[in-house]
Short mmCIF file of C-alpha atoms and ligand atoms in Angstrom, two decimals:
data_model
loop_
_atom_site.label_atom_id
_atom_site.label_comp_id
_atom_site.label_asym_id
_atom_site.label_seq_id
_atom_site.Cartn_x
_atom_site.Cartn_y
_atom_site.Cartn_z
CA MET A 1 -17.02 60.30 -17.60
CA THR A 2 -13.84 61.50 -18.83
CA VAL A 3 -12.65 61.57 -22.87
CA THR A 4 -9.52 61.72 -24.46
CA ARG A 5 -8.68 65.00 -26.53
CA SER A 6 -5.92 65.67 -28.44
CA ILE A 7 -4.49 69.24 -26.81
CA VAL A 8 -1.89 71.54 -28.28
CA LEU A 9 1.01 72.04 -26.43
CA GLY A 10 2.80 74.55 -28.71
CA CYS A 11 3.74 75.38 -32.29
CA GLY A 12 6.66 76.64 -34.10
CA SER A 13 7.00 78.16 -38.00
CA TYR A 14 9.67 78.76 -40.48
CA LEU A 15 9.88 80.96 -43.53
CA PRO A 16 12.93 80.57 -45.90
CA GLU A 17 15.23 83.82 -45.82
CA ARG A 18 14.54 85.14 -49.49
CA ILE A 19 11.90 87.07 -49.77
CA VAL A 20 10.36 88.15 -53.46
CA THR A 21 7.98 91.19 -53.13
CA ASN A 22 5.45 91.59 -55.75
CA ALA A 23 7.55 94.43 -57.30
CA GLU A 24 10.39 91.88 -57.88
CA LEU A 25 7.71 89.80 -59.77
CA ALA A 26 6.51 92.76 -61.89
CA SER A 27 10.12 93.55 -63.10
CA ARG A 28 10.30 89.86 -64.57
CA ILE A 29 6.58 89.03 -65.62
CA ASP A 30 3.75 91.34 -66.60
CA THR A 31 1.99 92.07 -63.37
CA SER A 32 1.74 94.60 -60.80
CA ASP A 33 1.68 95.17 -56.82
CA GLU A 34 -1.88 96.87 -57.24
CA TRP A 35 -3.04 94.08 -58.95
CA ILE A 36 -1.65 91.13 -56.86
CA VAL A 37 -2.69 93.32 -53.71
CA GLN A 38 -6.17 94.12 -55.08
CA ARG A 39 -7.04 90.59 -56.04
CA THR A 40 -5.45 88.50 -53.09
CA GLY A 41 -4.07 90.81 -50.28
CA ILE A 42 -0.62 89.47 -51.15
CA ARG A 43 2.39 91.49 -50.62
CA GLN A 44 5.37 89.20 -50.83
CA ARG A 45 6.26 85.39 -50.67
CA HIS A 46 9.57 83.59 -48.98
CA ILE A 47 11.16 81.61 -51.58
CA ALA A 48 13.01 78.32 -50.59
CA ALA A 49 16.94 78.43 -51.43
CA GLU A 50 18.52 76.29 -53.74
CA GLY A 51 19.17 73.04 -51.96
CA GLU A 52 16.63 74.05 -49.38
CA ASN A 53 13.77 71.29 -49.56
CA THR A 54 10.38 70.61 -47.74
CA SER A 55 12.24 68.37 -45.03
CA HIS A 56 14.59 71.30 -44.21
CA LEU A 57 11.58 73.69 -43.76
CA GLY A 58 9.55 70.88 -41.87
CA LEU A 59 12.19 70.09 -39.67
CA LYS A 60 13.17 73.66 -38.39
CA ALA A 61 9.10 74.01 -37.98
CA ALA A 62 9.17 71.23 -35.82
CA GLN A 63 12.13 71.88 -33.73
CA ALA A 64 10.60 75.47 -32.99
CA ALA A 65 7.16 73.67 -32.24
CA LEU A 66 9.00 71.14 -29.38
CA ALA A 67 10.75 74.18 -28.17
CA ASN A 68 7.86 76.15 -27.70
CA ALA A 69 5.87 73.01 -26.38
CA GLY A 70 9.02 72.45 -23.99
CA VAL A 71 8.97 68.77 -24.64
CA ASP A 72 11.68 66.42 -25.81
CA ALA A 73 11.68 65.19 -29.30
CA GLN A 74 12.12 61.57 -28.18
CA SER A 75 8.62 61.73 -26.12
CA ILE A 76 6.82 61.94 -29.84
CA ASP A 77 5.60 58.57 -31.06
CA LEU A 78 3.79 60.16 -34.21
CA ILE A 79 4.94 62.44 -36.79
CA ILE A 80 2.21 63.40 -39.77
CA LEU A 81 3.73 65.53 -42.25
CA ALA A 82 1.20 67.39 -44.67
CA THR A 83 2.74 67.96 -48.26
CA SER A 84 2.33 68.19 -51.63
CA THR A 85 6.19 68.81 -52.42
CA PRO A 86 8.17 65.99 -51.10
CA ASP A 87 11.68 65.86 -51.42
CA ASN A 88 11.75 62.71 -52.93
CA THR A 89 9.07 60.47 -54.64
CA PHE A 90 9.78 57.97 -51.69
CA PRO A 91 10.46 57.63 -48.86
CA ALA A 92 8.07 59.91 -47.08
CA THR A 93 9.83 63.29 -46.16
CA SER A 94 8.55 62.79 -42.74
CA VAL A 95 10.76 60.07 -42.11
CA ASP A 96 13.97 62.36 -43.12
CA ILE A 97 12.22 64.93 -40.38
CA GLN A 98 12.08 62.25 -38.30
CA ARG A 99 15.56 61.21 -38.59
CA GLY A 100 16.51 65.05 -38.44
CA LEU A 101 15.07 65.09 -34.78
CA GLY A 102 17.05 62.02 -33.82
CA ILE A 103 13.88 59.95 -33.58
CA ASN A 104 13.89 56.17 -34.54
CA HIS A 105 10.73 54.88 -32.64
CA GLY A 106 7.05 55.23 -33.25
CA VAL A 107 5.98 56.18 -36.97
CA ALA A 108 6.28 58.85 -39.58
CA PHE A 109 4.02 59.53 -42.51
CA ASP A 110 3.17 62.01 -45.24
CA LEU A 111 -0.50 63.04 -46.01
CA GLN A 112 -1.19 64.81 -49.32
CA ALA A 113 -4.46 66.71 -49.37
CA VAL A 114 -2.93 70.00 -51.08
CA CYS A 115 -4.06 73.06 -49.28
CA SER A 116 -6.44 71.26 -46.80
CA GLY A 117 -3.25 69.12 -46.01
CA PHE A 118 -2.89 70.41 -42.27
CA VAL A 119 -6.47 70.22 -41.56
CA PHE A 120 -6.58 66.65 -42.56
CA ALA A 121 -3.39 65.81 -40.74
CA MET A 122 -4.63 67.50 -38.01
CA ALA A 123 -7.84 65.01 -38.00
CA THR A 124 -6.14 62.18 -38.62
CA ALA A 125 -3.41 62.71 -35.52
CA ASP A 126 -6.41 63.45 -33.29
CA ASN A 127 -8.11 60.22 -34.56
CA PHE A 128 -4.55 58.33 -33.56
CA LEU A 129 -4.47 59.69 -30.35
CA ARG A 130 -7.98 59.36 -29.27
CA SER A 131 -7.56 56.01 -30.23
CA GLY A 132 -5.12 55.22 -27.56
CA SER A 133 -2.21 53.95 -29.89
CA HIS A 134 -0.15 57.05 -29.56
CA LYS A 135 0.35 59.77 -27.07
CA ARG A 136 2.04 62.43 -28.40
CA ALA A 137 2.09 63.73 -32.16
CA LEU A 138 3.85 66.41 -34.33
CA VAL A 139 1.58 67.57 -37.02
CA ILE A 140 3.63 69.49 -39.80
CA GLY A 141 2.70 71.61 -42.83
CA ALA A 142 5.56 72.13 -45.10
CA GLU A 143 5.70 73.43 -48.96
CA THR A 144 8.18 74.03 -51.26
CA PHE A 145 5.65 74.99 -54.00
CA SER A 146 7.99 77.39 -55.55
CA ARG A 147 9.38 74.10 -57.17
CA ILE A 148 6.12 73.39 -59.13
CA LEU A 149 5.21 76.98 -59.98
CA ASP A 150 5.11 78.17 -63.83
CA TRP A 151 7.25 81.31 -63.32
CA GLU A 152 6.33 82.32 -66.88
CA ASP A 153 2.56 82.02 -65.86
CA ARG A 154 1.40 85.24 -64.06
CA THR A 155 -2.08 83.86 -63.24
CA THR A 156 -0.38 81.44 -60.66
CA CYS A 157 3.08 82.13 -59.85
CA VAL A 158 2.05 85.37 -58.18
CA LEU A 159 0.03 83.50 -55.51
CA PHE A 160 2.13 80.83 -53.78
CA GLY A 161 5.10 80.56 -51.66
CA ASP A 162 7.29 78.30 -49.35
CA GLY A 163 7.34 77.72 -45.51
CA ALA A 164 6.43 75.28 -42.45
CA GLY A 165 4.76 75.25 -39.75
CA ALA A 166 3.91 72.70 -36.76
CA VAL A 167 2.22 72.00 -33.83
CA VAL A 168 2.76 69.51 -30.95
CA LEU A 169 -0.60 67.56 -29.89
CA GLU A 170 -0.96 65.63 -26.60
CA ALA A 171 -3.67 62.85 -25.94
CA GLN A 172 -4.91 63.89 -22.33
CA GLN A 173 -8.02 63.25 -20.34
CA GLN A 174 -10.85 65.99 -20.30
CA PRO A 175 -14.37 66.11 -18.83
CA GLY A 176 -16.16 65.49 -22.23
CA ALA A 177 -18.00 69.01 -22.68
CA THR A 178 -17.32 71.84 -25.31
CA SER A 179 -15.33 73.81 -22.60
CA ASP A 180 -12.55 70.99 -22.67
CA ARG A 181 -9.39 72.18 -24.44
CA GLY A 182 -8.03 70.29 -27.11
CA ILE A 183 -9.90 69.27 -30.64
CA LEU A 184 -13.57 69.28 -30.39
CA THR A 185 -14.65 67.91 -33.66
CA SER A 186 -13.17 67.80 -37.59
CA HIS A 187 -14.94 67.60 -40.63
CA LEU A 188 -13.33 66.34 -44.09
CA ARG A 189 -14.61 66.53 -47.49
CA SER A 190 -13.01 65.98 -51.15
CA ASP A 191 -14.82 65.67 -54.38
CA GLY A 192 -12.54 64.31 -57.35
CA ARG A 193 -14.92 65.70 -59.81
CA HIS A 194 -12.79 69.29 -59.81
CA LYS A 195 -9.50 67.67 -60.47
CA ALA A 196 -9.35 69.91 -63.70
CA LYS A 197 -9.60 73.10 -62.11
CA LEU A 198 -6.57 72.67 -59.83
CA TYR A 199 -3.78 70.41 -60.23
CA VAL A 200 -0.28 69.58 -61.39
CA ASP A 201 0.10 68.78 -64.95
CA GLY A 202 3.16 66.08 -64.15
CA GLY A 203 3.77 63.04 -61.77
CA VAL A 204 5.47 60.20 -61.54
CA SER A 205 2.98 57.41 -62.80
CA SER A 206 1.89 59.81 -65.48
CA THR A 207 4.54 61.86 -66.94
CA GLN A 208 7.83 61.02 -65.06
CA THR A 209 8.11 64.75 -64.66
CA VAL A 210 7.32 67.03 -61.84
CA GLY A 211 5.04 68.93 -63.58
CA HIS A 212 3.49 72.54 -62.83
CA LEU A 213 0.73 73.95 -61.06
CA ARG A 214 -2.43 74.46 -63.23
CA MET A 215 -5.73 76.25 -61.91
CA GLU A 216 -8.79 77.89 -63.22
CA GLY A 217 -8.64 80.65 -60.68
CA LYS A 218 -12.39 81.83 -61.14
CA GLU A 219 -13.75 78.31 -60.54
CA VAL A 220 -11.66 77.60 -57.78
CA PHE A 221 -13.12 80.76 -56.28
CA LYS A 222 -16.48 79.96 -56.95
CA HIS A 223 -16.49 77.14 -55.10
CA ALA A 224 -14.39 77.98 -52.35
CA VAL A 225 -16.39 79.97 -50.10
CA GLY A 226 -19.37 77.42 -50.15
CA MET A 227 -17.32 74.67 -49.33
CA ILE A 228 -15.31 75.98 -46.61
CA THR A 229 -18.60 77.59 -44.83
CA ASP A 230 -20.16 74.14 -45.32
CA VAL A 231 -17.55 72.24 -43.24
CA ILE A 232 -17.63 75.02 -40.56
CA TYR A 233 -21.39 74.63 -40.19
CA ASP A 234 -20.82 70.75 -39.77
CA ALA A 235 -18.65 71.77 -36.93
CA PHE A 236 -21.19 73.75 -35.39
CA LYS A 237 -23.73 71.30 -35.66
CA ALA A 238 -21.93 68.66 -34.14
CA THR A 239 -21.37 70.72 -31.18
CA GLY A 240 -23.72 73.14 -30.77
CA ILE A 241 -21.19 75.95 -30.96
CA THR A 242 -22.06 78.97 -33.27
CA ALA A 243 -20.09 81.67 -34.70
CA ASP A 244 -20.43 84.13 -31.95
CA ASP A 245 -18.36 81.46 -29.60
CA ILE A 246 -15.45 81.56 -31.80
CA ASP A 247 -12.65 83.58 -30.41
CA TRP A 248 -10.03 83.04 -33.70
CA LEU A 249 -10.52 82.16 -37.17
CA VAL A 250 -7.54 80.81 -38.10
CA PRO A 251 -8.02 80.27 -42.28
CA HIS A 252 -5.85 78.66 -44.97
CA GLN A 253 -4.01 81.88 -46.19
CA ALA A 254 -4.91 81.31 -50.08
CA ASN A 255 -6.31 84.61 -50.81
CA LYS A 256 -7.94 87.65 -48.84
CA ARG A 257 -11.05 88.01 -50.72
CA ILE A 258 -11.86 84.04 -49.92
CA ILE A 259 -11.23 84.37 -46.25
CA ASP A 260 -13.30 87.85 -46.31
CA ALA A 261 -16.23 86.27 -48.00
CA SER A 262 -16.06 83.22 -45.68
CA ALA A 263 -15.94 85.24 -42.40
CA GLN A 264 -18.65 87.44 -43.67
CA LYS A 265 -20.92 84.66 -44.88
CA LEU A 266 -20.24 82.99 -41.30
CA ARG A 267 -21.04 86.50 -39.41
CA ILE A 268 -17.58 86.08 -37.69
CA ALA A 269 -15.91 89.66 -37.21
CA PRO A 270 -12.95 90.74 -39.17
CA GLN A 271 -11.30 91.46 -36.13
CA LYS A 272 -11.33 87.55 -35.21
CA VAL A 273 -9.79 86.34 -38.18
CA VAL A 274 -6.00 85.62 -38.28
CA LEU A 275 -4.67 87.04 -41.53
CA THR A 276 -0.79 86.42 -42.71
CA VAL A 277 -1.63 85.70 -46.51
CA ASP A 278 0.16 89.43 -47.24
CA LYS A 279 3.55 88.15 -45.45
CA HIS A 280 3.80 84.71 -47.26
CA GLY A 281 1.28 84.17 -49.80
CA ASN A 282 -0.24 80.80 -50.40
CA THR A 283 2.16 78.19 -48.82
CA SER A 284 -0.51 75.31 -49.28
CA ALA A 285 -0.58 72.70 -46.31
CA ALA A 286 2.04 75.08 -44.47
CA SER A 287 -0.20 78.39 -43.99
CA ILE A 288 -2.37 77.45 -41.36
CA PRO A 289 0.18 76.46 -38.72
CA LEU A 290 1.99 79.54 -39.99
CA ALA A 291 -1.05 82.10 -39.30
CA LEU A 292 -1.45 80.26 -36.14
CA CYS A 293 2.09 80.50 -34.71
CA ASP A 294 1.69 84.29 -35.77
CA ALA A 295 -1.11 85.07 -33.35
CA VAL A 296 0.33 82.97 -30.87
CA ALA A 297 3.45 84.53 -30.82
CA ASP A 298 1.93 87.81 -30.76
CA GLY A 299 -0.18 86.80 -27.76
CA ARG A 300 -3.84 87.30 -29.45
CA ILE A 301 -4.38 83.59 -28.89
CA LYS A 302 -4.62 82.88 -25.25
CA LYS A 303 -5.46 79.49 -23.11
CA GLY A 304 -9.02 78.52 -23.60
CA ASN A 305 -9.87 80.25 -26.58
CA LEU A 306 -11.83 78.60 -28.87
CA ILE A 307 -10.20 78.12 -32.31
CA LEU A 308 -11.56 77.34 -35.74
CA PHE A 309 -9.11 76.22 -38.94
CA GLU A 310 -10.50 75.76 -42.42
CA ALA A 311 -9.16 74.86 -45.90
CA MET A 312 -10.01 74.08 -49.12
CA GLY A 313 -7.54 73.46 -51.83
CA GLY A 314 -6.64 70.99 -55.07
CA GLY A 315 -8.90 67.46 -55.62
CA PHE A 316 -11.26 69.47 -54.62
CA THR A 317 -10.49 68.65 -50.80
CA TRP A 318 -11.56 70.79 -47.86
CA GLY A 319 -12.40 70.59 -43.91
CA SER A 320 -12.72 72.27 -40.73
CA VAL A 321 -11.23 71.54 -37.08
CA LEU A 322 -12.45 72.79 -34.12
CA LEU A 323 -10.24 73.29 -30.92
CA ARG A 324 -10.05 74.92 -27.48
CA TRP A 325 -6.50 76.49 -27.05
N1 ACO B 401 -1.32 90.38 -62.89
C1 ACO B 401 -1.81 91.23 -63.78
N2 ACO B 401 -2.94 90.72 -64.40
C2 ACO B 401 -3.18 89.48 -64.35
C3 ACO B 401 -2.52 88.43 -63.40
C4 ACO B 401 -1.45 89.00 -62.95
N3 ACO B 401 -0.65 88.19 -62.14
N4 ACO B 401 -3.04 87.34 -63.32
C5 ACO B 401 -4.32 87.55 -64.20
N5 ACO B 401 -4.31 88.74 -64.66
C6 ACO B 401 -5.40 89.34 -65.88
C7 ACO B 401 -5.80 88.08 -66.55
O1 ACO B 401 -5.30 87.97 -67.78
C8 ACO B 401 -6.99 88.75 -66.81
O2 ACO B 401 -6.95 89.78 -68.08
P1 ACO B 401 -8.12 90.06 -69.27
O3 ACO B 401 -9.30 90.60 -68.51
O4 ACO B 401 -7.00 90.84 -70.21
O5 ACO B 401 -8.20 88.66 -69.72
C9 ACO B 401 -7.45 89.86 -65.77
O6 ACO B 401 -6.20 89.78 -65.06
C10 ACO B 401 -8.46 89.37 -64.91
O7 ACO B 401 -8.34 87.98 -64.95
P2 ACO B 401 -9.20 86.70 -63.73
O8 ACO B 401 -8.96 85.48 -63.78
O9 ACO B 401 -10.61 87.18 -64.13
O10 ACO B 401 -8.95 87.41 -62.36
P3 ACO B 401 -10.07 87.52 -61.22
O11 ACO B 401 -10.56 88.63 -60.47
O12 ACO B 401 -10.67 86.12 -61.16
O13 ACO B 401 -8.55 87.29 -59.93
C11 ACO B 401 -7.45 85.29 -58.93
C12 ACO B 401 -7.74 85.83 -60.27
C13 ACO B 401 -6.77 85.99 -58.02
C14 ACO B 401 -6.77 83.88 -59.33
C15 ACO B 401 -8.96 85.02 -58.53
O14 ACO B 401 -9.58 84.08 -59.56
C16 ACO B 401 -8.56 83.82 -57.27
O15 ACO B 401 -8.47 84.39 -56.39
N6 ACO B 401 -9.19 82.77 -57.31
C17 ACO B 401 -9.00 81.40 -56.27
C18 ACO B 401 -7.48 81.04 -56.37
C19 ACO B 401 -6.72 80.59 -55.48
O16 ACO B 401 -6.90 81.11 -54.69
N7 ACO B 401 -6.29 79.35 -55.70
C20 ACO B 401 -5.42 79.04 -54.44
C21 ACO B 401 -5.52 77.55 -54.31
S1 ACO B 401 -6.83 76.86 -53.96
C22 ACO B 401 -6.96 77.30 -52.48
O17 ACO B 401 -6.28 77.47 -52.01
C23 ACO B 401 -8.32 77.84 -51.84
#
């Protein structure tokens, strides 16, 4: 008996033009290229121009993904945008992107799980597609974290950047085996007891301000590797797939040390890990599709490859998605 799977038809990404190097940051605050590279692996980040909002970045990534998939925008009936930095409090930024694509059928909504947002959005889209309610989805991660950073706080402002990435997913019938193409399993978790370790100190209901990102970096680091590997083991348990079977680990690009430690614990070889954090820093929900598109564009990821996404972020939230390209 066949099963419905969500197959990736294509992906696209977009980074704002302006690049801010570690050296430029070091000219403004008490930091250094050496400190940032050694602690995080980040060398530069892209920062959105004035007036360039999350919807603009998301729209460009969505257009690139549609072009890469070779499908018309009008064939999309579901848009999920993962973001923690929407253009407005409401309406949802995804609806702006929907309008930008010239679509006025189907449904678009935002989803907020901070750095885990893209994994949460992939899992959500997969459930819609497998239920039969929708046929073709755009899953977008887009962020303008530069707007919620305290640029005087060297412990946080050096870590983040702006960007967007997107994939087109389509419901297709597959034989129902682990050799199927598409999303094979996804696992999502959250635990609000960790709120104070990574949060924004403002918001509509609490302060009526946007606020700034605050983080206990050491505490985040301490929990990250365990949480990430837990949800990956969940994916292995659900499918019988092992670390040896994985062709590419495409992790949330927060910090090279977290990525290295997670891959090492899972016994996934460094050459199977897609790393782009050096080029754009932590772009929250955009980082996985940004890394994915890089590895697809340069031919590393090929049809039939087994790919693992993982992310952990504010909340805490964390999750994994296992799929065959
Ligand atoms: N430049 C220079 N020095 C700095 C900087 C900076 N940008 N930031 C902090 N320091 C100093 C500190 O003040 C401290 O100085 P002191 O010893 O005189 O007090 C020293 O460097 C060491 O600071 P620590 O906080 O102990 O540095 P640590 O080695 O823990 O590295 C970091 C900090 C990079 C934030 C690390 O804790 C980390 O990677 N945490 C994970 C955070 C993360 O990735 N968050 C992203 C969001 S969550 C996610 O996406 C998974």
